Coordinates of C-alpha atoms and ligand atoms in Angstrom, one line a residue:
X26 CA 28.9 0.8 10.0
X27 CA 26.4 -2.1 10.6
X28 CA 22.9 -1.5 9.3
X29 CA 19.8 -3.6 9.6
X30 CA 16.9 -3.5 7.1
X31 CA 13.8 -5.2 8.3
X32 CA 11.7 -6.5 5.4
X33 CA 12.8 -7.2 1.8
X34 CA 9.8 -6.0 -0.3
X35 CA 10.2 -3.0 -2.6
X36 CA 10.8 -0.6 0.2
X37 CA 13.6 -2.6 1.9
X38 CA 15.1 -3.5 -1.4
X39 CA 15.2 0.1 -2.5
X40 CA 16.8 1.1 0.8
X41 CA 19.4 -1.6 0.3
X42 CA 20.3 -0.6 -3.2
X43 CA 20.4 3.1 -2.3
X44 CA 22.8 2.4 0.6
X45 CA 25.1 0.2 -1.5
X46 CA 25.3 2.5 -4.5
X47 CA 25.8 5.7 -2.4
X48 CA 29.4 7.1 -2.7
X49 CA 29.6 7.1 1.2
X50 CA 29.1 3.3 1.4
X51 CA 32.4 1.9 2.6
X52 CA 34.2 -1.4 2.2
X53 CA 33.8 -2.5 5.8
X54 CA 30.1 -1.6 6.0
X55 CA 27.8 -4.6 6.7
X56 CA 24.1 -4.8 6.0
X57 CA 21.8 -7.5 7.5
X58 CA 18.4 -7.9 5.8
X59 CA 15.9 -9.5 8.1
X60 CA 13.2 -11.2 6.0
X61 CA 11.3 -14.5 6.9
X62 CA 10.5 -15.2 3.3
X63 CA 13.0 -16.9 0.9
X64 CA 12.1 -14.6 -2.0
X65 CA 14.0 -11.3 -1.7
X66 CA 13.0 -8.2 -3.6
X67 CA 9.3 -8.6 -4.4
X68 CA 7.4 -8.6 -1.1
X69 CA 4.1 -10.4 -0.7
X70 CA 2.0 -8.3 -3.1
X71 CA 4.3 -9.2 -6.0
X72 CA 5.2 -12.8 -5.0
X73 CA 6.7 -14.1 -8.3
X74 CA 5.2 -17.6 -7.8
X75 CA 1.6 -16.4 -7.2
X76 CA -1.2 -16.8 -9.7
X77 CA -0.6 -14.8 -12.9
X78 CA -4.3 -13.7 -13.0
X79 CA -3.7 -11.1 -10.3
X80 CA -2.9 -7.7 -11.9
X81 CA -1.1 -4.5 -11.2
X82 CA -3.4 -1.6 -10.8
X83 CA -0.6 0.8 -11.9
X84 CA 1.0 1.4 -15.3
X85 CA 4.4 -0.3 -15.9
X86 CA 5.7 3.2 -16.8
X87 CA 5.7 4.3 -13.2
X88 CA 7.2 1.1 -11.7
X89 CA 10.8 1.3 -12.7
X90 CA 13.3 0.8 -9.9
X91 CA 16.1 2.2 -12.0
X92 CA 16.6 5.9 -11.1
X93 CA 18.2 6.5 -14.5
X94 CA 15.6 4.8 -16.7
X95 CA 12.0 5.4 -15.9
X96 CA 10.9 2.9 -18.5
X97 CA 13.1 0.1 -17.2
X98 CA 10.2 -2.1 -16.2
X99 CA 8.3 -1.5 -19.4
X100 CA 11.3 -2.4 -21.4
X101 CA 12.0 -5.5 -19.3
X102 CA 8.4 -6.6 -19.9
X103 CA 8.7 -6.1 -23.7
X104 CA 11.9 -8.1 -23.6
X105 CA 10.4 -11.0 -21.7
X106 CA 6.8 -11.3 -22.9
X107 CA 5.3 -11.2 -26.3
X108 CA 2.1 -9.7 -24.8
X109 CA 3.0 -7.9 -21.6
X110 CA -0.6 -6.9 -20.8
X111 CA -3.8 -9.0 -20.6
X112 CA -7.3 -8.3 -21.9
X113 CA -7.8 -5.8 -19.1
X114 CA -4.7 -4.0 -20.5
X115 CA -3.0 -4.8 -17.2
X116 CA 0.3 -6.4 -16.2
X117 CA 0.5 -9.5 -14.0
X118 CA 1.7 -8.8 -10.5
X119 CA 4.0 -11.9 -10.4
X120 CA 5.7 -10.5 -13.5
X121 CA 6.5 -7.4 -11.6
X122 CA 7.8 -9.6 -8.8
X123 CA 10.1 -11.4 -11.2
X124 CA 11.5 -8.1 -12.4
X125 CA 12.1 -6.9 -8.8
X126 CA 13.8 -10.1 -7.8
X127 CA 16.0 -9.9 -10.9
X128 CA 16.9 -6.2 -10.5
X129 CA 17.7 -6.5 -6.8
X130 CA 19.5 -9.8 -6.9
X131 CA 23.0 -8.2 -7.3
X132 CA 22.4 -6.3 -4.1
X133 CA 21.2 -9.3 -2.1
X134 CA 24.2 -11.3 -3.2
X135 CA 26.6 -8.5 -2.5
X136 CA 29.4 -9.7 -0.3
X137 CA 28.7 -7.1 2.4
X138 CA 25.0 -8.1 2.7
X139 CA 23.6 -11.0 4.7
X140 CA 20.1 -12.4 4.7
X141 CA 18.8 -13.3 8.1
X142 CA 15.8 -15.5 7.3
X143 CA 13.7 -14.6 10.3
X144 CA 11.0 -12.3 11.7
X145 CA 12.0 -9.4 13.8
X146 CA 10.0 -9.2 17.0
X147 CA 11.8 -6.6 19.1
X148 CA 14.4 -3.9 19.2
X149 CA 16.5 -2.6 22.1
X150 CA 18.0 0.9 22.2
X151 CA 21.6 1.0 23.4
X152 CA 23.9 3.8 24.3
X153 CA 26.4 4.1 21.4
X154 CA 29.4 4.6 23.7
X155 CA 28.7 2.0 26.3
X156 CA 26.5 -0.5 24.4
X157 CA 24.4 -0.6 27.5
X158 CA 20.6 -0.1 27.4
X159 CA 20.0 3.6 26.8
X160 CA 18.2 5.8 29.3
X161 CA 15.6 8.2 28.1
X162 CA 18.0 11.1 27.3
X163 CA 16.7 12.8 24.2
X164 CA 20.1 13.8 22.8
X165 CA 21.8 10.5 23.1
X166 CA 23.7 8.6 20.4
X167 CA 21.9 5.3 20.0
X168 CA 22.6 2.0 18.5
X169 CA 20.3 -1.0 18.3
X170 CA 20.0 -4.7 19.0
X171 CA 17.5 -6.9 17.3
X172 CA 15.5 -9.8 18.5
X173 CA 14.1 -12.3 16.1
X174 CA 11.8 -15.3 16.8
X175 CA 15.1 -17.2 17.5
X176 CA 16.1 -14.7 20.2
X177 CA 18.4 -11.7 20.6
X178 CA 21.0 -11.3 17.8
X179 CA 24.7 -10.6 18.5
X180 CA 25.1 -7.7 16.1
X181 CA 24.7 -4.1 17.2
X182 CA 23.4 -1.8 14.5
X183 CA 24.3 1.8 13.8
X184 CA 21.0 2.2 11.9
X185 CA 17.8 0.3 11.4
X186 CA 15.3 0.7 8.6
X187 CA 11.8 -0.8 9.2
X188 CA 10.3 -1.7 5.8
X189 CA 7.8 -4.2 7.1
X190 CA 5.0 -3.3 4.6
X191 CA 1.4 -4.1 5.3
X192 CA 0.1 -4.7 8.8
X193 CA -2.3 -7.5 9.5
X194 CA -5.7 -7.8 7.8
X195 CA -8.7 -6.5 9.8
X196 CA -10.8 -9.2 11.4
X197 CA -14.1 -7.2 11.8
X198 CA -16.2 -10.3 12.4
X199 CA -13.9 -12.1 14.7
X200 CA -13.4 -15.1 12.4
X201 CA -9.7 -15.5 12.5
X202 CA -8.8 -19.2 13.1
X203 CA -12.3 -20.4 12.0
X204 CA -12.2 -23.4 9.6
X205 CA -13.0 -22.4 6.0
X206 CA -12.3 -18.8 6.7
X207 CA -9.3 -17.4 4.8
X208 CA -8.0 -14.4 6.8
X209 CA -5.2 -13.4 4.4
X210 CA -5.7 -14.7 0.9
X211 CA -2.1 -14.1 -0.3
X212 CA -0.4 -15.9 -1.9
X213 CA -3.7 -16.9 -3.7
X214 CA -2.2 -19.8 -5.5
X215 CA -1.4 -21.4 -2.1
X216 CA -4.3 -20.2 0.1
X217 CA -7.2 -20.6 -2.4
X218 CA -6.1 -23.8 -4.2
X219 CA -8.3 -26.5 -2.9
X220 CA -12.0 -25.6 -3.1
X221 CA -14.7 -27.5 -5.0
X222 CA -16.7 -25.8 -7.7
X223 CA -19.9 -26.8 -5.8
X224 CA -19.0 -24.9 -2.7
X225 CA -20.5 -21.5 -2.0
X226 CA -17.8 -18.9 -1.7
X227 CA -18.3 -15.4 -0.4
X228 CA -15.9 -12.5 0.0
X229 CA -16.1 -9.8 2.7
X230 CA -14.9 -6.5 1.2
X231 CA -14.5 -5.3 -2.4
X232 CA -11.5 -3.1 -2.6
X233 CA -8.3 -4.0 -4.4
X234 CA -8.1 -7.4 -2.8
X235 CA -11.7 -8.1 -3.8
X236 CA -10.9 -7.4 -7.4
X237 CA -7.9 -9.8 -7.1
X238 CA -10.3 -12.4 -5.8
X239 CA -12.7 -11.9 -8.7
X240 CA -9.9 -12.4 -11.1
X241 CA -8.5 -15.4 -9.3
X242 CA -11.8 -17.3 -8.9
X243 CA -13.0 -16.5 -12.4
X244 CA -9.7 -17.6 -13.9
X245 CA -9.2 -20.8 -11.8
X246 CA -12.6 -22.2 -11.0
X247 CA -16.0 -22.9 -12.7
X248 CA -18.1 -22.1 -9.7
X249 CA -21.6 -23.5 -9.7
X250 CA -22.9 -20.7 -7.5
X251 CA -22.2 -17.0 -7.8
X252 CA -19.2 -15.6 -6.1
X253 CA -20.8 -13.1 -3.7
X254 CA -19.1 -9.8 -2.5
X255 CA -20.4 -8.3 0.7
X256 CA -19.6 -4.8 1.8
X257 CA -20.8 -2.3 4.4
X258 CA -21.7 0.2 1.6
X259 CA -22.0 -0.3 -2.1
X260 CA -19.4 -2.8 -3.3
X261 CA -16.5 -1.9 -5.6
X262 CA -14.8 1.4 -6.2
X263 CA -15.6 3.7 -9.1
X264 CA -14.8 2.7 -12.6
X265 CA -11.6 4.2 -14.1
X266 CA -12.5 6.0 -17.3
X267 CA -9.6 6.5 -19.8
X268 CA -9.1 10.2 -20.6
X269 CA -9.1 10.6 -24.4
X270 CA -7.6 14.1 -24.7
X271 CA -3.8 14.1 -25.1
X272 CA -2.7 17.4 -23.4
X273 CA -3.7 18.0 -19.8
X274 CA -3.5 21.0 -17.4
X275 CA -1.8 20.1 -14.1
X276 CA 0.0 22.5 -11.8
X277 CA 0.4 20.6 -8.4
X278 CA 3.9 19.3 -9.1
X279 CA 6.6 19.0 -6.4
X280 CA 8.2 22.2 -7.8
X281 CA 4.9 24.0 -7.5
X282 CA 4.7 22.9 -3.8
X283 CA 8.1 24.3 -3.1
X284 CA 7.4 27.6 -4.9
X285 CA 4.1 28.1 -3.2
X286 CA 5.7 27.3 0.2
X287 CA 8.1 30.2 -0.4
X288 CA 5.4 32.5 -1.7
X289 CA 3.2 31.9 1.4
X290 CA 6.1 31.9 3.9
X291 CA 5.9 28.2 5.0
X292 CA 2.5 26.6 4.7
X293 CA 0.4 26.7 1.5
X294 CA -3.2 27.7 2.4
X295 CA -5.6 24.8 1.5
X296 CA -7.8 27.3 -0.4
X297 CA -4.9 28.0 -2.8
X298 CA -4.6 24.3 -3.6
X299 CA -8.4 23.9 -4.0
X300 CA -8.5 27.0 -6.3
X301 CA -5.6 25.6 -8.4
X302 CA -7.4 22.3 -8.8
X303 CA -10.6 24.0 -9.8
X304 CA -8.8 26.3 -12.3
X305 CA -6.8 23.4 -13.8
X306 CA -9.9 21.3 -14.3
X307 CA -11.8 24.1 -15.8
X308 CA -9.3 24.0 -18.6
X309 CA -10.5 20.3 -19.1
X310 CA -14.2 21.3 -18.9
X311 CA -14.5 19.5 -15.6
X312 CA -16.1 20.6 -12.4
X313 CA -14.9 18.2 -9.6
X314 CA -17.8 18.7 -7.1
X315 CA -20.4 18.3 -9.8
X316 CA -18.8 15.0 -10.9
X317 CA -18.5 13.9 -7.3
X318 CA -22.2 14.6 -6.7
X319 CA -23.1 12.7 -9.8
X320 CA -21.3 9.5 -8.7
X321 CA -20.9 9.6 -5.0
X322 CA -23.8 7.2 -4.3
X323 CA -21.3 4.6 -5.5
X324 CA -23.9 2.2 -6.9
X325 CA -23.1 -0.1 -9.8
X326 CA -25.9 1.5 -11.7
X327 CA -24.3 4.9 -11.7
X328 CA -20.9 3.4 -12.5
X329 CA -22.5 1.5 -15.4
X330 CA -23.7 4.8 -16.8
X331 CA -20.2 6.4 -16.4
X332 CA -18.8 3.2 -18.1
X333 CA -21.3 3.3 -21.0
X334 CA -20.8 7.0 -21.8
X335 CA -17.1 6.9 -21.0
X336 CA -17.8 10.1 -19.0
X337 CA -14.8 12.4 -19.9
X338 CA -15.6 14.8 -17.1
X339 CA -15.1 12.0 -14.6
X340 CA -12.0 10.8 -16.6
X341 CA -10.5 14.3 -16.3
X342 CA -10.9 14.4 -12.5
X343 CA -9.6 10.9 -12.1
X344 CA -6.6 11.8 -14.2
X345 CA -6.0 14.8 -12.0
X346 CA -6.2 12.7 -8.8
X347 CA -3.9 10.1 -10.3
X348 CA -1.3 12.8 -11.2
X349 CA -1.6 14.0 -7.6
X350 CA -0.9 10.6 -6.0
X351 CA 2.9 10.9 -5.9
X352 CA 2.6 14.5 -4.6
X353 CA 0.0 13.9 -2.0
X354 CA 2.4 13.5 0.9
X355 CA 4.2 16.8 -0.2
X356 CA 0.9 18.6 -0.5
X357 CA -0.4 17.3 2.8
X358 CA 2.8 18.2 4.7
X359 CA 2.7 21.7 3.2
X360 CA -0.6 22.4 5.0
X361 CA -1.0 24.1 8.4
X362 CA -2.3 22.0 11.2
X363 CA -5.8 23.4 10.9
X364 CA -5.8 23.0 7.1
X365 CA -4.8 19.4 7.5
X366 CA -7.8 18.9 9.7
X367 CA -10.0 20.7 7.3
X368 CA -8.7 18.6 4.4
X369 CA -9.3 15.4 6.3
X370 CA -12.8 16.4 7.4
X371 CA -14.1 17.8 4.1
X372 CA -12.0 16.7 1.2
X373 CA -10.2 13.4 2.0
X374 CA -13.1 11.2 1.1
X375 CA -13.6 13.0 -2.2
X376 CA -9.9 12.6 -3.1
X377 CA -10.2 8.9 -2.1
X378 CA -13.2 8.5 -4.4
X379 CA -11.4 9.8 -7.4
X380 CA -8.0 8.2 -6.8
X381 CA -9.2 4.7 -5.8
X382 CA -10.7 3.0 -8.8
X383 CA -11.1 -0.2 -10.7
X384 CA -9.6 -0.3 -14.2
X385 CA -12.1 0.2 -17.1
X386 CA -11.7 -3.3 -18.7
X387 CA -11.9 -5.0 -15.3
X388 CA -15.2 -3.3 -14.8
X389 CA -16.3 -4.5 -18.2
X390 CA -15.5 -8.0 -17.0
X391 CA -17.3 -7.4 -13.7
X392 CA -20.4 -6.3 -15.5
X393 CA -20.3 -9.3 -17.8
X394 CA -20.0 -11.6 -14.8
X395 CA -22.8 -9.9 -12.9
X396 CA -25.0 -10.1 -16.0
X397 CA -24.2 -13.8 -16.4
X398 CA -25.0 -14.5 -12.8
X399 CA -21.5 -15.5 -11.9
X400 CA -20.8 -12.7 -9.5
X401 CA -23.2 -10.9 -7.2
X402 CA -22.8 -8.0 -4.8
X403 CA -24.6 -7.2 -1.6
X404 CA -24.4 -3.9 0.3
X405 CA -25.2 -3.2 3.9
X406 CA -23.4 -6.2 5.6
X407 CA -24.2 -6.2 9.4
X408 CA -22.9 -9.6 10.7
X409 CA -21.1 -12.7 9.7
X410 CA -21.8 -15.6 12.0
X411 CA -20.5 -19.1 12.2
X412 CA -23.4 -21.6 12.3
X413 CA -23.3 -24.9 14.2
X414 CA -22.9 -26.9 11.0
X415 CA -19.7 -24.9 10.3
X416 CA -21.2 -22.8 7.5
X417 CA -21.2 -19.0 7.6
X418 CA -24.3 -16.8 7.8
X419 CA -24.3 -13.3 6.3
X420 CA -26.8 -10.8 7.7
X421 CA -27.7 -7.5 6.1
X422 CA -30.5 -5.1 6.9
X423 CA -33.0 -7.0 4.8
X424 CA -31.4 -10.4 3.9
X425 CA -29.7 -13.5 5.2
X426 CA -27.6 -15.9 3.2
X427 CA -25.1 -18.7 3.8
X428 CA -21.7 -19.7 2.5
X429 CA -19.2 -22.6 2.8
X430 CA -16.1 -20.6 2.4
X431 CA -15.4 -16.9 3.4
X432 CA -12.5 -15.0 2.1
X433 CA -11.4 -11.8 3.9
X434 CA -10.7 -8.7 1.8
X435 CA -11.4 -6.0 4.3
X436 CA -8.0 -4.2 4.3
X437 CA -5.4 -3.6 6.9
X438 CA -5.3 -2.6 10.5
X439 CA -3.8 0.8 11.0
X440 CA -4.8 1.4 14.6
X441 CA -1.6 0.9 16.6
X442 CA -3.4 -0.3 19.8
X443 CA -5.3 -3.0 17.8
X444 CA -2.2 -3.9 15.9
X445 CA -0.3 -4.6 19.2
X446 CA -2.7 -7.6 19.6
X447 CA -1.7 -9.0 16.2
X448 CA 2.0 -8.1 15.8
X449 CA 4.7 -9.0 18.2
X450 CA 7.0 -6.4 16.8
X451 CA 4.5 -3.5 17.1
X452 CA 3.5 -4.7 20.6
X453 CA 7.1 -4.6 21.7
X454 CA 8.0 -1.3 20.0
X455 CA 4.9 0.3 21.5
X456 CA 5.6 -1.1 25.0
X457 CA 9.1 0.4 24.8
X458 CA 7.5 3.7 23.8
X459 CA 9.7 3.6 20.7
X460 CA 6.7 4.2 18.4
X461 CA 3.9 6.6 19.0
X462 CA 0.5 6.5 17.3
X463 CA 0.2 9.5 15.0
X464 CA -3.4 10.6 14.3
X465 CA -6.5 9.3 16.1
X466 CA -4.5 6.3 17.4
X467 CA -3.5 5.4 13.8
X468 CA -0.1 5.1 12.1
X469 CA 3.4 5.5 13.5
X470 CA 4.8 9.0 14.1
X471 CA 7.8 9.9 12.0
X472 CA 9.3 13.1 10.7
X473 CA 9.0 14.2 7.1
X474 CA 10.5 13.8 4.6
X475 CA 13.2 11.6 6.2
X476 CA 10.9 9.3 8.0
X477 CA 12.9 9.2 11.3
X478 CA 11.0 7.7 14.2
X479 CA 9.8 10.3 16.7
X480 CA 8.9 9.6 20.3
X481 CA 8.8 11.2 23.8
X482 CA 11.3 8.7 25.2
X483 CA 14.3 9.5 22.9
X484 CA 13.1 12.5 20.8
X485 CA 14.0 12.2 17.1
X486 CA 15.9 9.0 16.3
X487 CA 18.3 10.0 13.6
X488 CA 19.2 6.4 12.7
X489 CA 15.9 4.6 13.2
X490 CA 13.5 4.8 10.2
X491 CA 10.0 3.6 9.5
X492 CA 8.7 3.3 5.9
X493 CA 5.6 2.0 4.2
X494 CA 1.9 1.8 4.9
X495 CA 2.3 2.3 8.7
X496 CA 3.5 5.9 8.3
X497 CA 0.3 6.8 6.4
X498 CA -0.4 9.7 8.8
X499 CA 2.8 11.5 7.5
X500 CA 3.4 10.0 4.1
X501 CA -0.3 10.7 3.3
X502 CA -2.0 8.0 1.2
X503 CA 1.1 6.1 0.5
X504 CA -0.2 2.7 -0.6
X505 CA 1.4 2.8 -4.0
X506 CA 4.5 1.1 -5.4
X507 CA 5.8 4.2 -7.1
X508 CA 5.7 6.3 -3.9
X509 CA 7.2 3.4 -1.9
X510 CA 10.1 3.2 -4.2
X511 CA 10.8 7.0 -4.2
X512 CA 10.5 7.3 -0.4
X513 CA 12.8 4.4 0.3
X514 CA 15.4 5.8 -2.0
X515 CA 15.1 9.3 -0.5
X516 CA 15.3 8.1 3.1
X517 CA 18.4 5.9 2.5
X518 CA 20.1 8.6 0.5
X519 CA 19.5 11.3 3.1
X520 CA 20.9 9.1 5.8
X521 CA 24.0 8.3 3.7
X522 CA 24.5 12.0 2.7
X523 CA 24.7 12.9 6.4
X524 CA 27.2 10.2 7.2
Ligands
LIG602 C1 -2.4 -7.3 -2.4 C2 -1.7 -5.9 -2.7 C3 -1.7 -5.5 -4.0 C4 -1.0 -4.3 -4.4 N1 -1.0 -3.9 -5.7 C5 -0.4 -2.8 -6.0 C6 -0.4 -2.3 -7.3 O1 -0.8 -3.0 -8.2 N2 0.3 -1.2 -7.6 C7 0.8 -0.4 -6.6 O2 1.3 0.7 -6.9 N3 0.7 -0.7 -5.3 C8 0.1 -1.9 -5.0 N4 0.1 -2.3 -3.7 C9 0.6 -1.4 -2.7 C10 1.8 -2.0 -2.0 O3 1.7 -1.5 -0.7 C11 3.2 -1.5 -2.5 O4 3.2 -1.6 -3.9 C12 4.4 -2.3 -2.0 O5 4.2 -3.7 -2.0 C13 4.8 -1.9 -0.6 O6 6.1 -2.4 -0.4 P1 6.7 -2.6 1.0 O7 8.2 -3.0 0.8 O8 6.5 -1.5 1.9 O9 5.9 -3.8 1.6 P2 5.9 -5.4 1.3 O10 6.0 -5.6 -0.2 O11 4.7 -5.9 1.9 O12 7.2 -5.9 2.0 C14 7.4 -6.0 3.4 C15 8.3 -7.2 3.7 O13 8.6 -7.2 5.1 C16 8.6 -8.5 5.6 N5 8.3 -8.4 7.0 C17 7.1 -8.0 7.6 N6 7.3 -8.0 8.9 C18 8.5 -8.4 9.2 C19 9.2 -8.6 10.4 N7 8.7 -8.3 11.6 N8 10.5 -9.0 10.3 C20 11.1 -9.2 9.1 N9 10.5 -9.0 7.9 C21 9.2 -8.6 8.0 C22 7.5 -9.2 4.8 O14 7.7 -10.6 4.8 C23 7.6 -8.6 3.4 O15 8.4 -9.3 2.6 C24 -0.5 -3.5 -3.3 C25 -0.6 -3.9 -2.0 C26 -1.2 -5.1 -1.7 C27 -1.3 -5.6 -0.3

């Protein structure tokens, strides 16, 4: 069997390892890994050579890639570094990258594996028997040919795993290509290396990339003017408060989901999940809606209050949300269609509020920087314009300001139609009707939990898989390394089991 894996980040690498270590992997199987970068195993977020100031937002205990030892990464860190965490009590992302490269290296150097250092731009569906382009029969046996930037490849693949990771960054203000505008700041060490301390630097967006930028600029520059973060609403997510109690009531495990599906004959009513959350949190003296109403304004002032008092009610709800992250796709896919809609309409933002947060000691640093006048935040961004002198103008409802350098931190495009204008691969797959947008034009439609591509042209494609951020409509809220690892392992194993 010839298999192609497109992308060698943690998703593609876990697919690779799971294929090779499966008992059904055979001596004449061949795997081609298409990846334009030289570094195999880490992907861009954990690039081993990037600046050490950028930090993981996840505990090392949930990032092992060894199925038999969940503390493998923690032990690796302790073995390699005297002090594995920094003053924010976080682990450097490049350290995780080094771990990933080391752990996956035996698989990339395996004699049945070939690295094709190129970007995939198209895939053609062939009839397995004739190797001719397939018609649109929905029950056909398909194989695939891949086109890279160098042209069509000779190999014909029995299965293709797309693990291409993050789509392009948004370009809300149409600045891509403008001088002194950094559209994608990674790797930071390379893209943000050559500024002067007297230049005015502003950042658009204040999510996880924004926090990385704060760390990078404060660790590598002595800026003479404050680093300004602009956002549509109040900048920066909620502060993560450490929960101080040891035991914790939590029922929404994967087993609970399976049990409840049986009890309710298929779908779990959303109300049952909501009641369970409420009852669990009652045991922790927390009322989620009261906490949400207390902090939903999202201002730095209310977060400072939560920070100062180490609000344990907020901490309990955040811990509950964090525990739920690995199970969110299972919970979401256990809902009926109308309950999925109800969840998205009325509860999704609340879950997002509690699960997306900035670590406690990072906030302490942020507050210190704001108090010292080194960082400032501005809400209500309306426009970013390029002036005739090449500087940038930021317009909000009641202010105007300028900057020499603008760094983009606005997150990724997930609308497929928009993405076709930025990604050759997505453009071609969409043109061939191989991929369909999932919800509201966003994400790629796959089945669950195997992540096989679904479309009208060919039906369910049993040997064509899509993984990662672009299947966020099915693998709900999947922008998390732990989930990425688990899903890649599951998908590859399920494929090999059926071989
Ligand atoms: C900046 C950043 C920081 C993050 N930090 C954390 C964190 O601290 N903790 C956490 O849990 N999660 C974090 N995440 C979430 C992240 O999505 C996952 O942890 C993980 O990196 C996803 O792995 P992946 O393999 O799907 O994608 P990636 O790691 O992005 O790998 C995709 C690979 O595919 C390659 N590729 C793309 N297109 C093509 C193509 N057409 N042809 C061939 N190859 C291609 C790319 O070069 C890349 O190497 C972060 C994400 C980002 C963007």
